[in-house]
Coordinates of C-alpha atoms in Angstrom, one line a residue:
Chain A
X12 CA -12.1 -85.4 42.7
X13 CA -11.9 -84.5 39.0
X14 CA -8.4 -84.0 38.9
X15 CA -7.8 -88.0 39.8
X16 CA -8.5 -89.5 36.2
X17 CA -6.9 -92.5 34.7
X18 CA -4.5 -92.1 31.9
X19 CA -6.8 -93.5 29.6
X20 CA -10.2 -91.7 30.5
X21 CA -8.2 -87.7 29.3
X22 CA -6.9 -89.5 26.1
X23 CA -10.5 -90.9 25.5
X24 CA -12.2 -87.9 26.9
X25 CA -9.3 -85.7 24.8
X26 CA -10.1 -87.7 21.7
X27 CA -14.1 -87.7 22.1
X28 CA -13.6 -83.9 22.2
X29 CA -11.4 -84.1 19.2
X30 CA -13.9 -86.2 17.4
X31 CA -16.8 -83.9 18.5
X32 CA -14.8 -80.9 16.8
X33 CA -14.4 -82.8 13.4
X34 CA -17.5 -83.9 13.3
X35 CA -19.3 -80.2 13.9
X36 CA -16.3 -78.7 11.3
X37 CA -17.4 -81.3 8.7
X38 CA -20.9 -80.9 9.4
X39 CA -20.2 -77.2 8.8
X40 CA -18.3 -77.7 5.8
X41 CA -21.2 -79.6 4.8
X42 CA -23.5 -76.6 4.9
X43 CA -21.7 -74.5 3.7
X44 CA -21.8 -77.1 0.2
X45 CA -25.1 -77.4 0.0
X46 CA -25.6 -73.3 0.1
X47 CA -22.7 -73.0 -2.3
X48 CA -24.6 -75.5 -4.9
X49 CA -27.9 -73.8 -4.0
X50 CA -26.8 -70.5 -4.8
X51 CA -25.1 -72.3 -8.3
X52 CA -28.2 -73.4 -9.4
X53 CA -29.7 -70.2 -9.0
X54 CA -26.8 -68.8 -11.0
X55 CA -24.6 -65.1 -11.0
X56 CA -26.3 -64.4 -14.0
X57 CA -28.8 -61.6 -13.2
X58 CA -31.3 -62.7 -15.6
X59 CA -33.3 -64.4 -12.7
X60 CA -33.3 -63.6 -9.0
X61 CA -36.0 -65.8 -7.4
X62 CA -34.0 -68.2 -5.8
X63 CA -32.1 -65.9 -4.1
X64 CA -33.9 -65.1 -1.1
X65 CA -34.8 -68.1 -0.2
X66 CA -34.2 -69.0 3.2
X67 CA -31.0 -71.6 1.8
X68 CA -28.8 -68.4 1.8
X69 CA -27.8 -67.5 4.9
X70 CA -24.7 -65.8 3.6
X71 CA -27.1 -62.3 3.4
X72 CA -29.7 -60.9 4.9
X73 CA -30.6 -58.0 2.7
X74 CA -33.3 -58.7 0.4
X75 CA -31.3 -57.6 -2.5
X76 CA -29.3 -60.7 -2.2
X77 CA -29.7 -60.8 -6.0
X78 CA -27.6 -57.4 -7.1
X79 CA -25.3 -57.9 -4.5
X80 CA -24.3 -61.5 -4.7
X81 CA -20.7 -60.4 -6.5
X82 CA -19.8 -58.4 -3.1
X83 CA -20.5 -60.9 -1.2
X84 CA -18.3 -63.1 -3.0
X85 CA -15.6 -60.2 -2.6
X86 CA -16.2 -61.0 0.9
X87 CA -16.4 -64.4 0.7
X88 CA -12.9 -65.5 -1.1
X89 CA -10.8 -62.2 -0.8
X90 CA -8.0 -64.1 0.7
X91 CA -7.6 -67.0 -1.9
X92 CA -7.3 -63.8 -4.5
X93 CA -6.3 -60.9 -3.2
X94 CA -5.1 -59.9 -6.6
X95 CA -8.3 -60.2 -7.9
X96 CA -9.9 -57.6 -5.1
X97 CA -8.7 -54.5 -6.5
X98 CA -9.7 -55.2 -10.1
X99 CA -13.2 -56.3 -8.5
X100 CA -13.7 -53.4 -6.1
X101 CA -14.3 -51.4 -9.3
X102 CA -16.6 -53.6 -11.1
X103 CA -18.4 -53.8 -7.3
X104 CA -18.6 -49.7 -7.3
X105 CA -20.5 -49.9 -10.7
X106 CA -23.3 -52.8 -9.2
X107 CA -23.3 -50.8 -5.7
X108 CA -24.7 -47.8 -7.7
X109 CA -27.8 -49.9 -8.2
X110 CA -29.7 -48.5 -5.9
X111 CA -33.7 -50.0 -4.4
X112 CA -33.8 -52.6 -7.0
X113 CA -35.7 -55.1 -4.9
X114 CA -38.1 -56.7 -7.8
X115 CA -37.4 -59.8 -8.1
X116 CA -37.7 -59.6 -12.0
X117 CA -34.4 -57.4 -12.4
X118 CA -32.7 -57.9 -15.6
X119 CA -29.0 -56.2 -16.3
X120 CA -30.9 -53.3 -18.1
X121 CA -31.6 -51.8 -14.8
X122 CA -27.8 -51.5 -13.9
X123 CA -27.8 -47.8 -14.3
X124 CA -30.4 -47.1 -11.7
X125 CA -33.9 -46.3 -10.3
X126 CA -33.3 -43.1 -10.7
X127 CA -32.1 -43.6 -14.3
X128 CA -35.2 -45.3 -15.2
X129 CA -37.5 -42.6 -16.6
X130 CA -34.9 -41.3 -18.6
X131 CA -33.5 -45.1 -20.2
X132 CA -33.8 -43.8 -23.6
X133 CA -31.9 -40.7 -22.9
X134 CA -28.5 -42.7 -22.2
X135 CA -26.1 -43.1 -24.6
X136 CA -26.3 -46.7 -25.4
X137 CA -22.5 -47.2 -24.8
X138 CA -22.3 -46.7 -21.4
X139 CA -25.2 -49.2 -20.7
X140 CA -23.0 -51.5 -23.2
X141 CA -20.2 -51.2 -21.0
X142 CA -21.8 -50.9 -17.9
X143 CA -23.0 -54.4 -19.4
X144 CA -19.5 -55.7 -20.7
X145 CA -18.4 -54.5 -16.9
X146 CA -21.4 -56.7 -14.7
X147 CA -20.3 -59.8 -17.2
X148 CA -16.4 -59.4 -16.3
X149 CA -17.7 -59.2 -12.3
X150 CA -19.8 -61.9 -12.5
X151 CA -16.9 -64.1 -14.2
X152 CA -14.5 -63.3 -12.0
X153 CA -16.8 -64.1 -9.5
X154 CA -17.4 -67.5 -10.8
X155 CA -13.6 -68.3 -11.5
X156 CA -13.4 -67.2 -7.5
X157 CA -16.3 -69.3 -6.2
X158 CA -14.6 -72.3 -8.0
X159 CA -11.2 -72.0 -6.5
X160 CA -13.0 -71.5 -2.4
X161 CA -15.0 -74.8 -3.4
X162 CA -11.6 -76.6 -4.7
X163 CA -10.2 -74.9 -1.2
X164 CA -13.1 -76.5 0.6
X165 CA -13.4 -79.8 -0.6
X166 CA -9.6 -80.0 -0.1
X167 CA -10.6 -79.3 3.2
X168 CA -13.3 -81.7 3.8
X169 CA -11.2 -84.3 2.5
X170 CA -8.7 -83.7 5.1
X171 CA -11.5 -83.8 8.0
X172 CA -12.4 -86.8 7.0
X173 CA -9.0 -88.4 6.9
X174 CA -8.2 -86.9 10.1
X175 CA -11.4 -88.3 11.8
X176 CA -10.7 -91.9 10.3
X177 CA -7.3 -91.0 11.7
X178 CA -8.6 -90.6 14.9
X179 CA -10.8 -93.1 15.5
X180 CA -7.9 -95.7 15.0
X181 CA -5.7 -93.3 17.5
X182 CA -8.3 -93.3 19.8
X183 CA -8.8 -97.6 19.6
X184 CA -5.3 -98.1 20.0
X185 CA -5.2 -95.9 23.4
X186 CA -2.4 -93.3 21.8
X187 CA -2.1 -90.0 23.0
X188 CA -3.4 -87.3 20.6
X189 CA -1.0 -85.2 18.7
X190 CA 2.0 -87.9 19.7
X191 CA 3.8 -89.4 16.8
X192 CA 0.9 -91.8 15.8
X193 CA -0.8 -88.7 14.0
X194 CA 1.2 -86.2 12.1
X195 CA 2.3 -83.2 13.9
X196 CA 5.7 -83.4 12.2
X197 CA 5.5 -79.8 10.6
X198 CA 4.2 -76.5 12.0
X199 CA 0.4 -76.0 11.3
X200 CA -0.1 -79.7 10.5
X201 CA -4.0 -80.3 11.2
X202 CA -3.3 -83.0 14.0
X203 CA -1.8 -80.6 16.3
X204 CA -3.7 -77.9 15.2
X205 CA -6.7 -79.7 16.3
X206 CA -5.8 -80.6 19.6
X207 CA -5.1 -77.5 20.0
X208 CA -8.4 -76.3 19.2
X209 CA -9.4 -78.7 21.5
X210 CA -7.7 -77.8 24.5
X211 CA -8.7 -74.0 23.7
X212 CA -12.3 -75.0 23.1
X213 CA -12.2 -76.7 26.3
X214 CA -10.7 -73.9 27.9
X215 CA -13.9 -71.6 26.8
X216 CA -16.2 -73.7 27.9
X217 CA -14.9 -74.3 31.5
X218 CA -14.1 -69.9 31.4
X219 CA -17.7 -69.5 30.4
X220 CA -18.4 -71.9 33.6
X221 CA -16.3 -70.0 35.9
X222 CA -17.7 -66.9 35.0
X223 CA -21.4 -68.2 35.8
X224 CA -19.7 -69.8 39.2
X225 CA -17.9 -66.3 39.6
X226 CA -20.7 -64.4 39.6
X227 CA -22.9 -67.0 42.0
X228 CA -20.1 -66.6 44.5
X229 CA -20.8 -62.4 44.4
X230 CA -24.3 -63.4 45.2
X231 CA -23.3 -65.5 48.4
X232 CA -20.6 -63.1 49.2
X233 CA -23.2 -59.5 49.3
X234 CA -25.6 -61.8 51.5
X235 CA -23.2 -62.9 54.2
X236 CA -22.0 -59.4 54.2
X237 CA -25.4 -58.1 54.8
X238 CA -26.5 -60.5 57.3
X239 CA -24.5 -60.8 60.4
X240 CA -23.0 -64.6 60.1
X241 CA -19.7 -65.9 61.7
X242 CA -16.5 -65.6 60.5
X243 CA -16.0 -69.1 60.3
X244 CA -18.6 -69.4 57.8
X245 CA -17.3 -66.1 55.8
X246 CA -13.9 -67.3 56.5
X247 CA -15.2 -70.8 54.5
X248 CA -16.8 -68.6 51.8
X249 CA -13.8 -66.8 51.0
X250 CA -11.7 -70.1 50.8
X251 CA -14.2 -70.7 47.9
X252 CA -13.8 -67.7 46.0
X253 CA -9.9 -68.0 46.7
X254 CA -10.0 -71.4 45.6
X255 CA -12.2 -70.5 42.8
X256 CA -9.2 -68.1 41.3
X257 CA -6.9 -71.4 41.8
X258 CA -9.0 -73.6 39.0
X259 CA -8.6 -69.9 36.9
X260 CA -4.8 -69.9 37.0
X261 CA -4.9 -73.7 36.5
X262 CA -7.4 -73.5 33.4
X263 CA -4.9 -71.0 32.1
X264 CA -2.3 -73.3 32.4
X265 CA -3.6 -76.0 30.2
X266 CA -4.6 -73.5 27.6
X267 CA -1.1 -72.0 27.7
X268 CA 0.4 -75.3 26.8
X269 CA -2.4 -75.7 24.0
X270 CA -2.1 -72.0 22.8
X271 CA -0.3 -69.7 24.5
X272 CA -0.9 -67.0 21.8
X273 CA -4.3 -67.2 22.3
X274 CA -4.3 -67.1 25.6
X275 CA -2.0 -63.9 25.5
X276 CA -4.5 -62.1 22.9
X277 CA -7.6 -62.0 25.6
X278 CA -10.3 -63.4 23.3
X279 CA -11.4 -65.5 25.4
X280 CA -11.8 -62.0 27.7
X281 CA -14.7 -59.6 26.8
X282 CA -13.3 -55.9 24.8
X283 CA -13.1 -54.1 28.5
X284 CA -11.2 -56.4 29.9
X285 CA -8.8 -56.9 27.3
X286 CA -8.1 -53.2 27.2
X287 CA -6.2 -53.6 30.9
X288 CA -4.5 -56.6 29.6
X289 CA -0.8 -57.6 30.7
X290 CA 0.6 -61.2 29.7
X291 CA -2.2 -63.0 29.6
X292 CA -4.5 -61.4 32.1
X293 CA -4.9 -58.5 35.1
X294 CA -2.0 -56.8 36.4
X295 CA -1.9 -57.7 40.2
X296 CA -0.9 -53.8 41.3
X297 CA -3.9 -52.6 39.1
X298 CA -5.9 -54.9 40.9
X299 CA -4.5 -53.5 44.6
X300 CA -5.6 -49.8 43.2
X301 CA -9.1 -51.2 43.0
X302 CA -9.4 -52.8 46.4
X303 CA -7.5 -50.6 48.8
X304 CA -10.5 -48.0 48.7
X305 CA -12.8 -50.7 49.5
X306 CA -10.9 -52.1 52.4
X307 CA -10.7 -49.5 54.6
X308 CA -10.3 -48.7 57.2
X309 CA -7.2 -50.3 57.9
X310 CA -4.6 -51.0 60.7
X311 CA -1.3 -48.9 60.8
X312 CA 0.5 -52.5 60.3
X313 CA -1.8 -53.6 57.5
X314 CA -1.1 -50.3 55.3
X315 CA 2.4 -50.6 55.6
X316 CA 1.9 -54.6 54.1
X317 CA -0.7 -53.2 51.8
X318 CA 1.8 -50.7 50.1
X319 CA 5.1 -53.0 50.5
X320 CA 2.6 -55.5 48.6
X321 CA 1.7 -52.8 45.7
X322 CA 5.6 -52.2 45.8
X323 CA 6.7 -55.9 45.5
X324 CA 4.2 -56.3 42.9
X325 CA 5.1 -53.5 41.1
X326 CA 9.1 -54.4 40.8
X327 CA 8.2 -58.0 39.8
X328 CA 5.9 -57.0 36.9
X329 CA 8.2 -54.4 36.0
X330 CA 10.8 -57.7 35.9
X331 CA 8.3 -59.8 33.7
X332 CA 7.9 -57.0 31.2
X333 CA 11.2 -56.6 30.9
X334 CA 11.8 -60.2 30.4
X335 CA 9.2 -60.0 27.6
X336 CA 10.9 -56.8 25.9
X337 CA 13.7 -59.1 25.6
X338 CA 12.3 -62.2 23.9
X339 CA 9.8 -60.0 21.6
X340 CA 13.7 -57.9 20.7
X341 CA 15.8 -61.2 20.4
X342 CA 12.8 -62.9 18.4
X343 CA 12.7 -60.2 15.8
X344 CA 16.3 -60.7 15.6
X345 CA 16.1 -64.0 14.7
X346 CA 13.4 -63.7 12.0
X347 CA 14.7 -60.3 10.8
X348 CA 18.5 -61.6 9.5
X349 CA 18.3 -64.0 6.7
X350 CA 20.7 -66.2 7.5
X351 CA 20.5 -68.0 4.4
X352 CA 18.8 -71.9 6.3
X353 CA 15.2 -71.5 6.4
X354 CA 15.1 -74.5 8.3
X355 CA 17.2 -73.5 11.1
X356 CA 15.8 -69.7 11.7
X357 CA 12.8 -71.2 12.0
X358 CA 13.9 -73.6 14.6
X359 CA 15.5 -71.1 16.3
X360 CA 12.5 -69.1 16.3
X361 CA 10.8 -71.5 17.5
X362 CA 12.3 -72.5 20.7
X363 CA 12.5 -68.5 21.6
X364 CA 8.4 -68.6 21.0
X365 CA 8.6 -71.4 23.6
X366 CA 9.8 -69.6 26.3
X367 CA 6.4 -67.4 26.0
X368 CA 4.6 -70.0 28.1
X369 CA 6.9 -69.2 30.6
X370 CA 6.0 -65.9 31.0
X371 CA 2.5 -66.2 31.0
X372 CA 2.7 -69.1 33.9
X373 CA 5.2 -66.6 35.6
X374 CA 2.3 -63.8 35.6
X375 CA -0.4 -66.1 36.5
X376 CA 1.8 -67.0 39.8
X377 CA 2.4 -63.5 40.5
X378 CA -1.0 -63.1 40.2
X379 CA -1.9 -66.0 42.7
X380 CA 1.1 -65.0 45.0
X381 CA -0.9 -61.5 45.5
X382 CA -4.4 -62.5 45.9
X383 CA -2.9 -65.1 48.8
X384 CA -0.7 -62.3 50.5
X385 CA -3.6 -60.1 50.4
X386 CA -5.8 -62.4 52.2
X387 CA -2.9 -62.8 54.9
X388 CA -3.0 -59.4 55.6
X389 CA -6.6 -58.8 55.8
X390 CA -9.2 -60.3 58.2
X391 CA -11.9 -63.0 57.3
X392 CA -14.4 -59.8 57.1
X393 CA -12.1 -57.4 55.0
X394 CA -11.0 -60.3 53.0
X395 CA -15.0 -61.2 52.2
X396 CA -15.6 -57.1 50.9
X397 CA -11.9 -57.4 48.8
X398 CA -13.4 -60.4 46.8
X399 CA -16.9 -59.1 46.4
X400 CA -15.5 -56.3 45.0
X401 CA -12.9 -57.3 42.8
X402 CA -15.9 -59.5 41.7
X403 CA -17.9 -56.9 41.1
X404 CA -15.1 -54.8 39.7
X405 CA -14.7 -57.6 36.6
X406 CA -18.4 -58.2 36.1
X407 CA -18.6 -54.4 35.5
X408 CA -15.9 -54.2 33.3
X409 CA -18.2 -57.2 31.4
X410 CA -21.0 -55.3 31.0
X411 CA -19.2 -52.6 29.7
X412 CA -18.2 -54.4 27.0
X413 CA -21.6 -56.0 26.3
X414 CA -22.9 -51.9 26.4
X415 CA -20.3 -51.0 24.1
X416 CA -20.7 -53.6 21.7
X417 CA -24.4 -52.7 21.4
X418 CA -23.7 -48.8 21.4
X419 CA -26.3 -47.5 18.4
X420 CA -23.8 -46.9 15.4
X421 CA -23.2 -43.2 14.3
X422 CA -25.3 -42.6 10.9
X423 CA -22.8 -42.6 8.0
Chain B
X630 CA 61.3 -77.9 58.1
X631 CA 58.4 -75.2 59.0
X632 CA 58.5 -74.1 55.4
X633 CA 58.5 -77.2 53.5
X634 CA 55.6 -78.3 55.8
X635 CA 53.5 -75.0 55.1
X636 CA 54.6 -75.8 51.3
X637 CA 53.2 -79.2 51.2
X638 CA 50.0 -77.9 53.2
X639 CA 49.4 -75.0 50.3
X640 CA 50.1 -77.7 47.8
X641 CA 47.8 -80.2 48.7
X642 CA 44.9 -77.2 49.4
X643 CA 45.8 -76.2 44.9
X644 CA 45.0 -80.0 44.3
X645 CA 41.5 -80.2 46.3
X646 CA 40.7 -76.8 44.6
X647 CA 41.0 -78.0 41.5
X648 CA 39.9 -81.2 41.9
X649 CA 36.7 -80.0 42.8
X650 CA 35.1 -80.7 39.6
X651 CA 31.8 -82.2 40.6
X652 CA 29.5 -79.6 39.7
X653 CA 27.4 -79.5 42.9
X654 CA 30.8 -78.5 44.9
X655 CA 31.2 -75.9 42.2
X656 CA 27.4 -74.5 42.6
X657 CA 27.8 -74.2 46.4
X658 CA 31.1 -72.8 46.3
X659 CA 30.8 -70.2 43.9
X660 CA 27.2 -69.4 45.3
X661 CA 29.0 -68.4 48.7
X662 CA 31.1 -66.0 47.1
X663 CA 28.9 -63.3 47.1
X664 CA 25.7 -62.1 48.8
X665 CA 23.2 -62.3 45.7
X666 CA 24.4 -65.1 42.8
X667 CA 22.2 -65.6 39.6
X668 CA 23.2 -69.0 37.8
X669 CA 21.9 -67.8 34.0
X670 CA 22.4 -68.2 30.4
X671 CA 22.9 -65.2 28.4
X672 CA 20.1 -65.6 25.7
X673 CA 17.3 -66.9 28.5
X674 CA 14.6 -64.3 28.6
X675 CA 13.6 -65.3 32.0
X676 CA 17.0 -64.8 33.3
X677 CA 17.0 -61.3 32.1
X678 CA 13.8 -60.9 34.0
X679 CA 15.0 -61.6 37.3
X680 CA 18.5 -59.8 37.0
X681 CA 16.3 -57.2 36.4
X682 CA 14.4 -57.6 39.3
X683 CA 17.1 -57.4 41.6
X684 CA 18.5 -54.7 40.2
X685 CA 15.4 -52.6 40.0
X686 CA 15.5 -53.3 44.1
X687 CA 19.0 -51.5 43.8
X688 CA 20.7 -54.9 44.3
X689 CA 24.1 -56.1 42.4
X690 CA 23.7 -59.5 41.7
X691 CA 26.9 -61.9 41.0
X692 CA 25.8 -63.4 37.3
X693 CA 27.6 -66.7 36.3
X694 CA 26.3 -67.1 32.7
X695 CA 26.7 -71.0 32.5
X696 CA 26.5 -70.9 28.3
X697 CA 30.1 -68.3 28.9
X698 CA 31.6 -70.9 30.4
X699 CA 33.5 -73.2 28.5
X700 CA 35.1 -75.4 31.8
X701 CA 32.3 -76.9 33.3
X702 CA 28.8 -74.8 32.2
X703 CA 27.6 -77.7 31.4
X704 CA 27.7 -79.9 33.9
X705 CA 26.5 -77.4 36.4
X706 CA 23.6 -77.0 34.0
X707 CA 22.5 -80.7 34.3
X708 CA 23.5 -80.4 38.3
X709 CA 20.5 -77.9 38.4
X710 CA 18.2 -78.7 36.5
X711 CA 18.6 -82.3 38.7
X712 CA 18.9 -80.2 41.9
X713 CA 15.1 -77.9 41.7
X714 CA 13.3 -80.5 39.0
X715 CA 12.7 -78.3 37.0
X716 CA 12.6 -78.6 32.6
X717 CA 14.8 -75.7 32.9
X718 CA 18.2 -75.2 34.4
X719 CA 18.1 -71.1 35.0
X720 CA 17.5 -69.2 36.3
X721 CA 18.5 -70.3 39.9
X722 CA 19.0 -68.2 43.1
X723 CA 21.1 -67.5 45.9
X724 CA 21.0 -65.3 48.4
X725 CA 23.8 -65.5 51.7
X726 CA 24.6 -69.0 50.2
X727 CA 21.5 -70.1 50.4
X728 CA 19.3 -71.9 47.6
X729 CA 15.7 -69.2 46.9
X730 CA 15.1 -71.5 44.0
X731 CA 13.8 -70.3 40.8
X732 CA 11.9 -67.9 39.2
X733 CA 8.6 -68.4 40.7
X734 CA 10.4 -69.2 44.3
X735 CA 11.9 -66.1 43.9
X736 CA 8.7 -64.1 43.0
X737 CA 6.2 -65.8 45.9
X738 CA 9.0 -64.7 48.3
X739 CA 9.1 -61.2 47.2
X740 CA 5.4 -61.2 47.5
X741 CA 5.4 -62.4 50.5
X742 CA 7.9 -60.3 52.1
X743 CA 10.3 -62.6 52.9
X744 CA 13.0 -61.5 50.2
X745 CA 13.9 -58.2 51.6
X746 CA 14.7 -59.4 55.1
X747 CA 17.0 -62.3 53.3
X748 CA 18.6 -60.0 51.3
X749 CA 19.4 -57.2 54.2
X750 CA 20.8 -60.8 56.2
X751 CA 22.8 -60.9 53.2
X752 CA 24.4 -57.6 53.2
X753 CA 23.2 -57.1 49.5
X754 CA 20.5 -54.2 50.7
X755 CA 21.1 -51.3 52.9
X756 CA 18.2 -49.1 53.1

């Protein structure tokens, strides 16, 4: 059984994972180099273009890489200077008014326009000076910001590299990762943050897994439906699929402890889904609302469970979210007042932000608790159609999102 | 000689009481005194939760808020989190005297149906 590991074999496969991430970041960061020196050599300066669409910049796909190379960079490195963006945006308004300049041979005279062209000699040489004087202040600023994200990267490759060395000795000398031997003594420090990625890396994966397993199970579940098997065999498939939402709640678990935040936000969740979010996943008496029309029809006996179930659920969630009002009102508190330490908000913070895992393992049980109640009240046969369509319910609500993400965008 | 016997009786019953200061005496004593007793700490979010749940069933829970209680809060705080294992003390439930358990105790049994019938045994729900 995979849950029976040594010690030693999750720290080793914990740090391999680790390792793997560090490598692909600095790999990354690598790439990202190259491009960045590619793109210097080429140079901001608008006197030549060529280089720019080669293949080695993959920041861009529009074959005007050339003119608009400075909004890019606005893209690129807005957050190391915000204050720089506003005065930018303007100097970016004057380049976007360049309009279907895609020869390769563009020189600054062409700022003003295609349509301008014809009619060069008419302009008033002073705004083409200035539209001139404007393209050089872009394009400086622009440089001064590429330098600073290449400092910011380096910095950062740097630290990978420490951090893997780091690791490797972690690793040989059998410590846990993000225990004292690394240093996860401050908040954001790039040990813990990394086994955090880790675990939440992990996490996708094995979700991306259960979603294929997930929809396998459907599969199996329509066919014995169809055909006319036993109920000890449906009675074995929907173990399975109850099991199956087991390893979900456990998953969740782990990731909670590596990121609960994250976990809460529903990224890992397609746009659908998220949209019915509550702490960290489905609410359990939304979930009743979709099966009861499937299971009918039902026993006298089993309604009256049915809707004391939907009742129960109902009061406890109300509980939870009430319990979460609380901590998101008492945690505002606590960061709101400046109580003149620092140090000790933040720790009190903190341990308030801890009790957020909690919560979402609280949920997750209540989620559990129903699915198990509603298969106590249902037989083998009703409890086979209730999975198959709650099943089919979330692989909708999928391929909604999938449809909506690829919706054709209205013309501007 | 009656009275100074029923004296002595009523004397030696105030020293038991208060030496009863192991916590786990105090825990089972004061969770007989009523029909619903919450064992919480005023600023744990959890707690708040399930007082909320029981009152949202139209229940009036008993609340002993062990960080209010400068005599032996403590201790009875260690005593629990010894007696259910778990990395917190509170919230902890008891219903006709009887230990529910925790948070997630207290939930699966109200899932499962169980908590109503324990709290109508209890006298703490009517309907």
């Amino acid at each position: 059984n995979n849950d029976v590991r040594s010690e030693q074999e999750v720290v080793d496969v914990g740090a391999d994972e680790i390792l793997v991430q560090v490598r692909v970041l600095i790999g990354s960061l690598n790439s990202i180099f190259k491009r960045l020196f590619d793109w210097q050599l080429s140079g901001p300066d608008y006197k030549s273009t060529k280089g720019m669409s080669s293949p080695s910049t993959q920041f861009v796909t529009s074959r005007r890489m050339g003119v608009y190379e400075p909004l890019h960079q606005i893209g690129m490195w807005e957050d190391p200077f915000k204050g720089l963006t506003s005065q930018h945006g303007i100097a970016a308004t004057t380049i976007v008014e360049v309009d279907g300049l895609d020869k390769p041979d563009y020189t600054s005279n062409e700022s003003v326009g295609p349509s301008k062209n014809d009619q060069e000699a008419s302009i008033p040489n002073e705004k083409v000076q200035r539209r001139l004087a404007q393209n050089r202040e872009a394009a400086r600023k622009s440089r001064l910001r590429k330098k600073a994200y290449v400092q910011q990267l380096e910095t950062s490759r740097l630290k990978l590299t420490q951090l893997e060395q780091e690791l490797q000795r972690a690793r040989q000398q059998g410590l846990f990762i993000g225990s004292s031997a690394l240093d996860s003594s401050h908040m954001g420090s790039s040990a813990s943050l990394n086994s955090d990625l880790a675990g939440i890396t992990a996490f996708e994966m094995k979700y991306g897994h259960w979603v294929e397993e997930q929809h396998k199970q459907n599969g199996e579940l329509r066919n014995a439906l169809q055909v006319h098997i036993t109920d000890i065999e449906l009675r074995i498939l929907v173990d399975h699929g109850l099991k199956h939402y087991h390893d979900l709640f456990n998953m969740k678990a782990d990731a909670a402890k590596a990121d609960v935040f994250y976990l809460m936000s529903g990224m890992w969740r397609t746009s659908a889904e998220r949209f019915f979010l509550w702490i960290g996943g489905f609410r359990p008496s939304e979930l009743l609302n979709v099966l009861m029309p499937q299971l009918e029809p039902l026993t006298d006996q089993q309604l009256l469970d049915v809707c004391n179930l939907r009742l129960s659920s109902q009061q406890a969630e109300d509980a939870l979210t009430q319990g979460m009002d609380k901590l998101q009102q008492s945690l505002a508190q606590s960061v709101a007042t400046d109580s003149g330490n620092y140090g000790s908000q933040m720790a009190a913070a903190m341990e308030k932000l801890e009790a957020l895992e909690g919560f979402v393992n609280q949920a997750d049980h209540l989620r559990q608790q129903t699915l198990q109640q509603m298969s106590r009240i249902l037989t083998t046969r009703q409890a086979a159609r209730g999975l198959l369509a709650l099943g089919e319910y979330f692989h909708r609500l999928r391929a909604l999102s999938s449809l909506w993400a690829a919706r054709p965008c209205e013309p501007a | 000689m009656a009275w100074g016997g029923y004296c002595a009786m009523q004397a030696r019953r105030n020293v038991e009481e208060r030496s009863t200061t192991d916590p786990i005496e105090r825990v089972a004593r004061l969770a007989s005194e009523s029909a619903v007793v919450i064992f919480s700490i005023s600023t744990c979010c959890m707690c708040h939760a399930v007082k909320r749940l029981f009152c949202g069933m139209g229940v009036n829970p008993t609340v002993h808020e062990l960080d209010q209680d400068p005599r032996g809060g403590k201790d009875i705080e260690r005593a629990l989190m010894r007696l259910l294992g778990n990395s917190s003390a509170v919230p902890v439930v008891f219903i006709g005297g009887k230990l529910i358990g925790a948070m997630d105790r207290v939930m699966a049994s109200h899932i499962n149906g169980t908590l109503v019938p324990l709290l109508k045994e209890a006298g703490a729900l009517w309907l």
